[in-house]
Short mmCIF file of C-alpha atoms in Angstrom, two decimals:
data_model
loop_
_atom_site.label_atom_id
_atom_site.label_comp_id
_atom_site.label_asym_id
_atom_site.label_seq_id
_atom_site.Cartn_x
_atom_site.Cartn_y
_atom_site.Cartn_z
CA UNK A 1 -4.89 -4.20 16.19
CA UNK A 2 -3.75 -2.72 12.92
CA UNK A 3 -7.03 -3.59 11.23
CA UNK A 4 -9.07 -0.50 11.91
CA UNK A 5 -6.85 2.37 12.90
CA UNK A 6 -6.01 3.99 9.58
CA UNK A 7 -3.18 3.22 7.23
CA UNK A 8 0.15 1.93 8.49
CA UNK A 9 3.74 1.98 7.28
CA UNK A 10 6.01 -0.93 8.13
CA UNK A 11 9.49 -2.05 7.09
CA UNK A 12 10.79 -5.26 5.51
CA UNK A 13 13.62 -6.85 7.46
CA UNK A 14 15.47 -8.89 4.83
CA UNK A 15 18.52 -10.83 5.99
CA UNK A 16 20.26 -11.79 2.75
CA UNK A 17 23.60 -10.49 4.03
CA UNK A 18 26.55 -11.69 6.09
CA UNK A 19 27.31 -8.46 7.95
CA UNK A 20 24.03 -7.62 9.70
CA UNK A 21 23.67 -6.90 13.43
CA UNK A 22 22.17 -9.62 15.63
CA UNK A 23 18.35 -9.69 15.80
CA UNK A 24 18.26 -8.18 19.32
CA UNK A 25 20.37 -5.23 18.12
CA UNK A 26 18.08 -4.88 15.10
CA UNK A 27 15.05 -4.75 17.39
CA UNK A 28 16.71 -1.93 19.39
CA UNK A 29 17.15 0.00 16.13
CA UNK A 30 13.53 -0.62 15.13
CA UNK A 31 12.29 0.63 18.51
CA UNK A 32 14.57 3.65 18.36
CA UNK A 33 12.99 4.69 15.07
CA UNK A 34 9.49 3.97 16.31
CA UNK A 35 8.79 1.36 13.63
CA UNK A 36 5.73 -0.64 14.68
CA UNK A 37 5.23 -3.06 11.78
CA UNK A 38 7.86 -5.42 10.38
CA UNK A 39 7.87 -8.07 7.68
CA UNK A 40 10.34 -10.98 7.72
CA UNK A 41 10.84 -13.61 5.03
CA UNK A 42 10.85 -16.76 7.14
CA UNK A 43 10.10 -17.74 10.75
CA UNK A 44 13.61 -17.57 12.16
CA UNK A 45 13.54 -18.43 15.87
CA UNK A 46 16.18 -15.86 16.95
CA UNK A 47 14.24 -13.13 15.17
CA UNK A 48 10.87 -14.17 16.62
CA UNK A 49 12.39 -14.26 20.12
CA UNK A 50 13.96 -10.83 19.70
CA UNK A 51 10.57 -9.26 18.91
CA UNK A 52 8.88 -10.66 22.04
CA UNK A 53 7.15 -8.05 24.24
CA UNK A 54 8.05 -5.17 21.90
CA UNK A 55 4.49 -4.54 20.64
CA UNK A 56 5.85 -4.61 17.08
CA UNK A 57 3.44 -6.41 14.73
CA UNK A 58 5.20 -9.07 12.70
CA UNK A 59 4.49 -10.57 9.30
CA UNK A 60 6.19 -13.96 8.99
CA UNK A 61 6.58 -16.18 5.95
CA UNK A 62 6.48 -19.69 4.63
CA UNK A 63 9.22 -19.54 1.96
CA UNK A 64 8.77 -21.02 -1.53
CA UNK A 65 11.12 -23.89 -0.65
CA UNK A 66 8.55 -25.14 1.91
CA UNK A 67 5.48 -24.93 -0.34
CA UNK A 68 5.69 -28.52 -1.54
CA UNK A 69 5.80 -29.94 2.00
CA UNK A 70 3.08 -27.59 3.24
CA UNK A 71 0.76 -28.27 0.32
CA UNK A 72 1.11 -32.05 0.48
CA UNK A 73 0.51 -32.76 4.16
CA UNK A 74 -1.58 -31.00 6.77
CA UNK A 75 0.77 -32.43 9.41
CA UNK A 76 3.67 -30.36 8.02
CA UNK A 77 1.74 -27.13 8.48
CA UNK A 78 0.58 -28.27 11.94
CA UNK A 79 4.06 -29.06 13.20
CA UNK A 80 5.50 -25.82 11.75
CA UNK A 81 2.86 -23.83 13.63
CA UNK A 82 3.46 -25.85 16.81
CA UNK A 83 7.27 -25.52 16.72
CA UNK A 84 7.97 -22.23 14.95
CA UNK A 85 5.05 -19.95 15.83
CA UNK A 86 3.11 -21.00 18.94
CA UNK A 87 6.08 -21.00 21.36
CA UNK A 88 6.59 -17.27 20.68
CA UNK A 89 2.96 -16.17 20.37
CA UNK A 90 1.42 -13.90 21.65
CA UNK A 91 4.51 -12.34 23.31
CA UNK A 92 5.68 -11.84 19.74
CA UNK A 93 2.76 -10.19 18.00
CA UNK A 94 2.41 -12.15 14.76
CA UNK A 95 -0.45 -10.78 12.65
CA UNK A 96 0.17 -12.17 9.15
CA UNK A 97 1.60 -15.29 7.59
CA UNK A 98 2.60 -15.01 3.93
CA UNK A 99 2.61 -18.34 2.13
CA UNK A 100 4.90 -18.15 -0.89
CA UNK A 101 6.79 -15.16 -2.26
CA UNK A 102 6.00 -13.80 -5.73
CA UNK A 103 5.56 -17.38 -6.95
CA UNK A 104 4.61 -16.33 -10.48
CA UNK A 105 8.16 -14.96 -10.81
CA UNK A 106 9.90 -18.07 -9.51
CA UNK A 107 11.50 -20.26 -12.19
CA UNK A 108 10.16 -23.58 -10.87
CA UNK A 109 6.61 -22.17 -10.96
CA UNK A 110 5.38 -23.31 -7.58
CA UNK A 111 2.10 -21.44 -8.02
CA UNK A 112 -0.02 -24.60 -8.06
CA UNK A 113 1.21 -25.35 -4.53
CA UNK A 114 0.37 -21.99 -2.98
CA UNK A 115 -3.37 -22.23 -2.36
CA UNK A 116 -3.27 -25.79 -0.97
CA UNK A 117 -0.45 -24.66 1.34
CA UNK A 118 -2.48 -21.59 2.41
CA UNK A 119 -5.48 -23.82 3.23
CA UNK A 120 -3.29 -26.10 5.34
CA UNK A 121 -1.77 -23.15 7.23
CA UNK A 122 -5.27 -21.77 7.84
CA UNK A 123 -6.48 -25.16 9.08
CA UNK A 124 -3.52 -25.33 11.47
CA UNK A 125 -4.40 -21.85 12.77
CA UNK A 126 -8.05 -22.87 13.20
CA UNK A 127 -7.02 -25.86 15.31
CA UNK A 128 -5.05 -23.47 17.51
CA UNK A 129 -7.96 -21.01 17.61
CA UNK A 130 -5.86 -18.25 15.99
CA UNK A 131 -7.41 -17.93 12.51
CA UNK A 132 -9.16 -14.68 13.49
CA UNK A 133 -5.97 -13.11 14.89
CA UNK A 134 -3.47 -14.15 12.24
CA UNK A 135 -4.33 -13.60 8.57
CA UNK A 136 -3.00 -15.82 5.80
CA UNK A 137 -2.10 -14.49 2.35
CA UNK A 138 0.64 -14.64 -0.30
CA UNK A 139 2.74 -11.90 -1.91
CA UNK A 140 2.79 -11.07 -5.63
CA UNK A 141 4.72 -8.94 -8.05
CA UNK A 142 2.97 -6.56 -10.45
CA UNK A 143 3.72 -9.27 -13.04
CA UNK A 144 0.40 -10.90 -12.03
CA UNK A 145 -1.22 -8.19 -14.17
CA UNK A 146 -1.08 -8.36 -17.95
CA UNK A 147 -2.17 -4.71 -18.14
CA UNK A 148 -1.69 -1.95 -15.61
CA UNK A 149 -2.23 1.15 -17.74
CA UNK A 150 -4.53 2.95 -17.83
CA UNK A 151 -5.49 1.78 -14.32
CA UNK A 152 -9.13 1.20 -15.32
CA UNK A 153 -7.91 -1.40 -17.84
CA UNK A 154 -6.03 -3.31 -15.10
CA UNK A 155 -6.33 -7.04 -15.75
CA UNK A 156 -4.82 -10.20 -14.34
CA UNK A 157 -2.59 -12.21 -16.66
CA UNK A 158 -4.73 -15.08 -17.93
CA UNK A 159 -1.74 -17.42 -17.81
CA UNK A 160 -2.03 -17.31 -14.01
CA UNK A 161 -5.81 -17.80 -13.96
CA UNK A 162 -5.79 -21.37 -12.63
CA UNK A 163 -3.78 -20.23 -9.62
CA UNK A 164 -5.37 -16.80 -9.10
CA UNK A 165 -9.03 -17.75 -9.03
CA UNK A 166 -8.82 -20.10 -6.01
CA UNK A 167 -6.36 -17.67 -4.39
CA UNK A 168 -8.82 -14.75 -4.71
CA UNK A 169 -11.68 -16.92 -3.44
CA UNK A 170 -9.55 -17.81 -0.41
CA UNK A 171 -8.72 -14.14 0.28
CA UNK A 172 -12.35 -13.01 -0.07
CA UNK A 173 -13.66 -15.78 2.13
CA UNK A 174 -11.13 -15.10 4.90
CA UNK A 175 -11.04 -11.28 4.65
CA UNK A 176 -7.34 -11.46 3.87
CA UNK A 177 -5.62 -8.75 1.83
CA UNK A 178 -4.17 -9.15 -1.65
CA UNK A 179 -0.47 -8.53 -1.08
CA UNK A 180 1.48 -6.81 -3.83
CA UNK A 181 5.10 -5.70 -4.17
CA UNK A 182 5.18 -2.40 -6.11
CA UNK A 183 8.26 -0.76 -7.54
CA UNK A 184 7.82 2.46 -9.53
CA UNK A 185 11.65 2.55 -9.53
CA UNK A 186 11.82 -0.34 -12.02
CA UNK A 187 9.19 1.20 -14.30
CA UNK A 188 11.25 4.39 -14.39
CA UNK A 189 14.59 2.61 -14.78
CA UNK A 190 13.37 0.37 -17.61
CA UNK A 191 11.53 3.06 -19.60
CA UNK A 192 12.70 6.54 -18.56
CA UNK A 193 11.29 7.98 -21.79
CA UNK A 194 7.78 6.86 -20.88
CA UNK A 195 7.85 7.32 -17.10
CA UNK A 196 9.08 10.64 -15.70
CA UNK A 197 11.21 10.57 -12.58
CA UNK A 198 8.89 13.07 -10.88
CA UNK A 199 5.86 10.86 -11.56
CA UNK A 200 7.69 7.89 -10.03
CA UNK A 201 8.79 9.93 -6.96
CA UNK A 202 5.38 11.48 -6.07
CA UNK A 203 6.82 14.86 -7.10
CA UNK A 204 4.84 15.32 -10.27
CA UNK A 205 2.87 18.48 -10.85
CA UNK A 206 1.53 17.12 -14.13
CA UNK A 207 -1.42 14.75 -14.13
CA UNK A 208 -1.92 11.57 -16.08
CA UNK A 209 -5.59 11.15 -16.91
CA UNK A 210 -7.23 7.75 -17.19
CA UNK A 211 -9.29 8.19 -20.37
CA UNK A 212 -11.95 5.69 -19.28
CA UNK A 213 -12.71 7.10 -15.84
CA UNK A 214 -11.43 10.69 -16.05
CA UNK A 215 -9.50 10.02 -12.82
CA UNK A 216 -6.30 12.04 -12.42
CA UNK A 217 -3.05 10.41 -11.36
CA UNK A 218 -0.11 12.43 -10.07
CA UNK A 219 2.07 9.44 -9.18
CA UNK A 220 2.75 5.96 -10.46
CA UNK A 221 2.22 4.24 -7.10
CA UNK A 222 -1.50 5.17 -7.06
CA UNK A 223 -1.89 4.17 -10.69
CA UNK A 224 -0.43 0.71 -9.99
CA UNK A 225 -2.63 0.16 -6.95
CA UNK A 226 -5.77 1.22 -8.80
CA UNK A 227 -4.85 -1.09 -11.71
CA UNK A 228 -4.93 -3.91 -9.18
CA UNK A 229 -8.28 -2.76 -7.73
CA UNK A 230 -9.77 -2.58 -11.24
CA UNK A 231 -8.39 -6.05 -12.03
CA UNK A 232 -10.04 -7.38 -8.86
CA UNK A 233 -13.34 -5.65 -9.71
CA UNK A 234 -13.23 -7.06 -13.24
CA UNK A 235 -13.33 -10.55 -11.69
CA UNK A 236 -16.05 -9.44 -9.25
CA UNK A 237 -13.85 -9.46 -6.14
CA UNK A 238 -14.96 -6.15 -4.67
CA UNK A 239 -14.29 -6.81 -1.00
CA UNK A 240 -10.59 -7.73 -1.17
CA UNK A 241 -8.31 -5.00 0.14
CA UNK A 242 -4.89 -4.39 -1.34
CA UNK A 243 -1.81 -4.31 0.88
CA UNK A 244 1.62 -3.25 -0.38
CA UNK A 245 4.09 -5.71 1.13
CA UNK A 246 7.14 -4.14 -0.52
CA UNK A 247 7.96 -0.82 -2.09
CA UNK A 248 10.94 1.50 -1.89
CA UNK A 249 13.80 3.02 -3.83
CA UNK A 250 17.52 2.13 -3.99
CA UNK A 251 20.12 4.66 -2.87
CA UNK A 252 22.88 3.42 -5.16
CA UNK A 253 23.13 1.58 -8.46
CA UNK A 254 25.32 0.57 -11.37
CA UNK A 255 26.25 3.27 -13.95
CA UNK A 256 23.12 2.41 -15.98
CA UNK A 257 20.90 3.06 -12.95
CA UNK A 258 21.00 6.85 -12.81
CA UNK A 259 17.86 7.12 -10.70
CA UNK A 260 19.35 5.18 -7.79
CA UNK A 261 20.59 7.96 -5.48
CA UNK A 262 20.20 8.71 -1.76
CA UNK A 263 18.24 11.87 -2.66
CA UNK A 264 15.73 10.03 -4.80
CA UNK A 265 15.37 7.26 -2.22
CA UNK A 266 14.70 9.80 0.51
CA UNK A 267 12.22 11.67 -1.68
CA UNK A 268 10.32 8.53 -2.66
CA UNK A 269 10.05 7.06 0.83
CA UNK A 270 9.28 10.39 2.53
CA UNK A 271 6.52 11.19 0.04
CA UNK A 272 5.23 7.62 0.21
CA UNK A 273 4.96 7.72 4.00
CA UNK A 274 3.17 11.04 3.98
CA UNK A 275 0.82 9.96 1.19
CA UNK A 276 -0.08 6.74 3.01
CA UNK A 277 -0.49 8.22 6.50
CA UNK A 278 -2.68 11.07 5.21
CA UNK A 279 -5.26 8.35 4.41
CA UNK A 280 -6.05 10.06 1.10
CA UNK A 281 -6.33 6.70 -0.62
CA UNK A 282 -6.05 6.55 -4.40
CA UNK A 283 -8.10 8.25 -7.15
CA UNK A 284 -10.32 5.16 -7.56
CA UNK A 285 -10.46 4.45 -3.81
CA UNK A 286 -10.29 7.83 -2.07
CA UNK A 287 -10.09 7.61 1.70
CA UNK A 288 -9.36 3.87 1.53
CA UNK A 289 -6.83 2.71 4.12
CA UNK A 290 -3.64 1.26 2.72
CA UNK A 291 -0.96 -0.65 4.59
CA UNK A 292 2.50 -0.37 3.09
CA UNK A 293 5.86 -1.97 3.92
CA UNK A 294 9.07 -0.25 2.85
CA UNK A 295 11.86 -2.39 1.45
CA UNK A 296 14.16 -2.63 3.25
CA UNK A 297 15.70 -2.17 6.66
CA UNK A 298 19.32 -2.87 5.62
CA UNK A 299 21.46 -2.97 2.53
CA UNK A 300 21.86 -6.70 1.81
CA UNK A 301 25.30 -7.53 0.43
CA UNK A 302 24.52 -11.08 -0.70
CA UNK A 303 21.71 -10.25 -3.09
CA UNK A 304 22.56 -11.12 -6.71
CA UNK A 305 21.96 -8.87 -9.70
CA UNK A 306 22.72 -5.23 -10.48
CA UNK A 307 24.31 -2.94 -7.90
CA UNK A 308 20.93 -1.48 -6.87
CA UNK A 309 19.79 -4.89 -5.56
CA UNK A 310 22.24 -4.58 -2.67
CA UNK A 311 21.29 -0.97 -1.90
CA UNK A 312 17.62 -0.77 -0.95
CA UNK A 313 18.32 -0.31 2.77
CA UNK A 314 17.36 2.54 5.07
CA UNK A 315 20.36 1.64 7.23
CA UNK A 316 23.91 0.42 6.77
CA UNK A 317 24.78 -2.80 8.64
CA UNK A 318 26.49 -0.63 11.30
CA UNK A 319 22.97 0.79 12.01
CA UNK A 320 23.72 4.31 10.71
CA UNK A 321 21.08 5.87 8.45
CA UNK A 322 21.78 6.00 4.74
CA UNK A 323 19.50 9.06 4.58
CA UNK A 324 17.06 10.62 6.98
CA UNK A 325 13.56 9.20 7.03
CA UNK A 326 10.74 10.21 9.28
CA UNK A 327 8.18 7.48 9.92
CA UNK A 328 5.54 9.85 11.28
CA UNK A 329 4.93 11.41 7.89
CA UNK A 330 5.35 14.89 9.36
CA UNK A 331 9.04 15.64 9.16
CA UNK A 332 11.98 16.33 6.86
CA UNK A 333 10.36 17.79 3.79
CA UNK A 334 8.19 20.87 3.99
CA UNK A 335 4.69 20.36 2.62
CA UNK A 336 3.51 23.07 0.30
CA UNK A 337 -0.11 22.22 1.03
CA UNK A 338 0.24 22.41 4.76
CA UNK A 339 -1.74 19.59 6.34
CA UNK A 340 -1.98 21.28 9.73
CA UNK A 341 -5.28 22.92 8.82
CA UNK A 342 -3.92 26.45 8.48
CA UNK A 343 -4.98 26.39 4.85
CA UNK A 344 -8.14 24.38 5.33
CA UNK A 345 -11.11 26.50 6.11
CA UNK A 346 -9.83 29.38 4.03
CA UNK A 347 -10.54 27.72 0.71
CA UNK A 348 -13.65 25.91 -0.50
CA UNK A 349 -14.48 23.80 -3.52
CA UNK A 350 -17.71 24.50 -5.40
CA UNK A 351 -19.33 23.36 -8.64
CA UNK A 352 -18.24 25.23 -11.77
CA UNK A 353 -20.97 27.37 -13.31
CA UNK A 354 -19.81 26.05 -16.70
CA UNK A 355 -20.45 22.37 -15.89
CA UNK A 356 -23.46 20.71 -17.54
CA UNK A 357 -26.21 19.16 -15.42
CA UNK A 358 -25.24 15.67 -16.61
CA UNK A 359 -21.60 16.24 -15.63
CA UNK A 360 -22.61 17.53 -12.21
CA UNK A 361 -24.90 14.55 -11.63
CA UNK A 362 -22.06 12.15 -12.55
CA UNK A 363 -19.68 13.99 -10.25
CA UNK A 364 -22.20 13.91 -7.36
CA UNK A 365 -22.73 10.18 -7.92
CA UNK A 366 -18.97 9.64 -7.79
CA UNK A 367 -18.35 11.84 -4.73
CA UNK A 368 -21.23 10.25 -2.80
CA UNK A 369 -20.22 6.72 -3.89
CA UNK A 370 -16.55 5.82 -4.43
CA UNK A 371 -15.53 9.24 -3.05
CA UNK A 372 -16.83 8.26 0.41
CA UNK A 373 -18.63 11.56 1.04
CA UNK A 374 -21.57 11.33 3.43
CA UNK A 375 -24.33 12.82 1.26
CA UNK A 376 -27.25 12.10 3.57
CA UNK A 377 -27.60 15.83 4.32
CA UNK A 378 -28.62 16.61 0.72
CA UNK A 379 -31.42 14.04 0.61
CA UNK A 380 -35.03 15.33 0.56
CA UNK A 381 -36.24 16.74 3.91
CA UNK A 382 -32.64 16.79 5.23
CA UNK A 383 -30.98 20.06 6.36
CA UNK A 384 -28.97 20.69 3.14
CA UNK A 385 -31.56 19.66 0.56
CA UNK A 386 -32.58 23.32 -0.03
CA UNK A 387 -31.83 25.06 -2.35
CA UNK A 388 -32.81 22.01 -4.40
CA UNK A 389 -30.62 22.29 -7.47
CA UNK A 390 -27.72 20.30 -8.86
CA UNK A 391 -25.18 23.10 -8.48
CA UNK A 392 -25.87 23.43 -4.75
CA UNK A 393 -25.87 19.70 -4.15
CA UNK A 394 -22.68 19.27 -6.18
CA UNK A 395 -21.03 22.10 -4.26
CA UNK A 396 -21.91 20.38 -0.98
CA UNK A 397 -20.45 17.07 -2.23
CA UNK A 398 -17.37 18.66 -3.82
CA UNK A 399 -16.53 20.72 -0.77
CA UNK A 400 -17.00 17.76 1.61
CA UNK A 401 -14.64 15.67 -0.50
CA UNK A 402 -12.18 18.55 -0.82
CA UNK A 403 -11.97 19.17 2.94
CA UNK A 404 -11.80 15.43 3.73
CA UNK A 405 -8.84 15.02 1.37
CA UNK A 406 -6.54 17.68 2.71
CA UNK A 407 -7.92 20.61 0.63
CA UNK A 408 -5.34 19.86 -2.06
CA UNK A 409 -5.71 21.14 -5.62
CA UNK A 410 -6.25 17.62 -6.93
CA UNK A 411 -9.14 17.08 -4.51
CA UNK A 412 -11.11 19.87 -6.19
CA UNK A 413 -10.57 18.87 -9.79
CA UNK A 414 -13.59 16.60 -10.47
CA UNK A 415 -12.44 16.48 -14.08
CA UNK A 416 -12.62 20.26 -14.32
CA UNK A 417 -16.11 20.52 -12.74
CA UNK A 418 -14.78 21.81 -9.39
CA UNK A 419 -13.58 25.35 -8.72
CA UNK A 420 -11.55 26.52 -5.73
CA UNK A 421 -12.73 29.77 -4.10
CA UNK A 422 -11.31 31.72 -1.19
CA UNK A 423 -14.47 33.69 -0.35
CA UNK A 424 -16.83 31.82 1.94
CA UNK A 425 -19.45 30.51 -0.51
CA UNK A 426 -22.06 29.99 2.18
CA UNK A 427 -22.83 33.69 1.78
CA UNK A 428 -23.95 33.00 -1.76
CA UNK A 429 -24.60 29.25 -1.78
CA UNK A 430 -26.27 28.59 1.54
CA UNK A 431 -25.72 24.91 1.27
CA UNK A 432 -21.99 24.56 2.03
CA UNK A 433 -22.34 25.33 5.70
CA UNK A 434 -26.00 24.42 6.15
#
């Protein structure tokens, strides 16, 4: 269901608290706010029952404490599926099983157990004929990377190599996503001198340029995702998609945590939702769908650590909102670049007359490749091939990319080779509207 219909935004339903509403009341709240995708951290029977016949797609988990049992014996995975999943399926729409949670962060280092456990869960699903409907993966923290900046230098930490290689082979073979938990909040909190708050909140007007690729980043979230894509490409895993299984922003913190406010949390999550649902993708993967889960549904009073740890929720336990959040990506904040098309069509993006031929050729290659522009029309004997020069062809490619990506300023940059115009260029360059 959720595999081909554009990007989605879900919510993590953590239950590390002693004051939460019962699962059936939680499901009412989820339906009220039109949330269609939910991640839970176990396979709790009350929770699975509560989601029956709601149409909500559920991601369930095999917690780290079960990895040993699941990795050692196939029969353990089989009986878990038989007793904890099958009785509720398909009334409860389970679409993913995560095996292990950020294991590289866990002190007992259970990472060697993860892939064997994933194989056994997959085998159990195959026996039940469900391996095509329910995907198996595992979630990771950004700590799996040894380098994440600049994004093009993204690399996996070699100390995890023995665990990551078979994991990536499993994901590629089964078309499962690489699941990552991303928190620009921590990057900002831990080095506010290096990371600006605006850059972390998607509010930045300044651009960070990746010196190796020339790609422009206006927010940290995109930079972290692309670092992961580059790390995957460096190991030759080009088909694995990235899925963000946790991200968010706390609304309250200890005195040291100045960034943890309801305003910042609302700004981050609102901008995140809009960014994801616009399907703009990231600078290295424009137009690529991205599924994202916001952490978390409730404040969880039993979480250890700093004050912020207990304040990631969208709702208080009494089900009132901590701040307003619109899951459609259309509401609350006014968009300066209106996405309703009123601006599109009145501006175009063309090739700069100052750009060299080599630069234009590189930009065309990028737009027609990673940029996902359909450039068949500018091939020989096709309708937009004439006039046959680089500037015209580049203008066609630039403008297609620009219009596809919401006609935003960033979508016409092409490293300075693109120029925005508000006079219809097809009067002078026939090619744009050929």
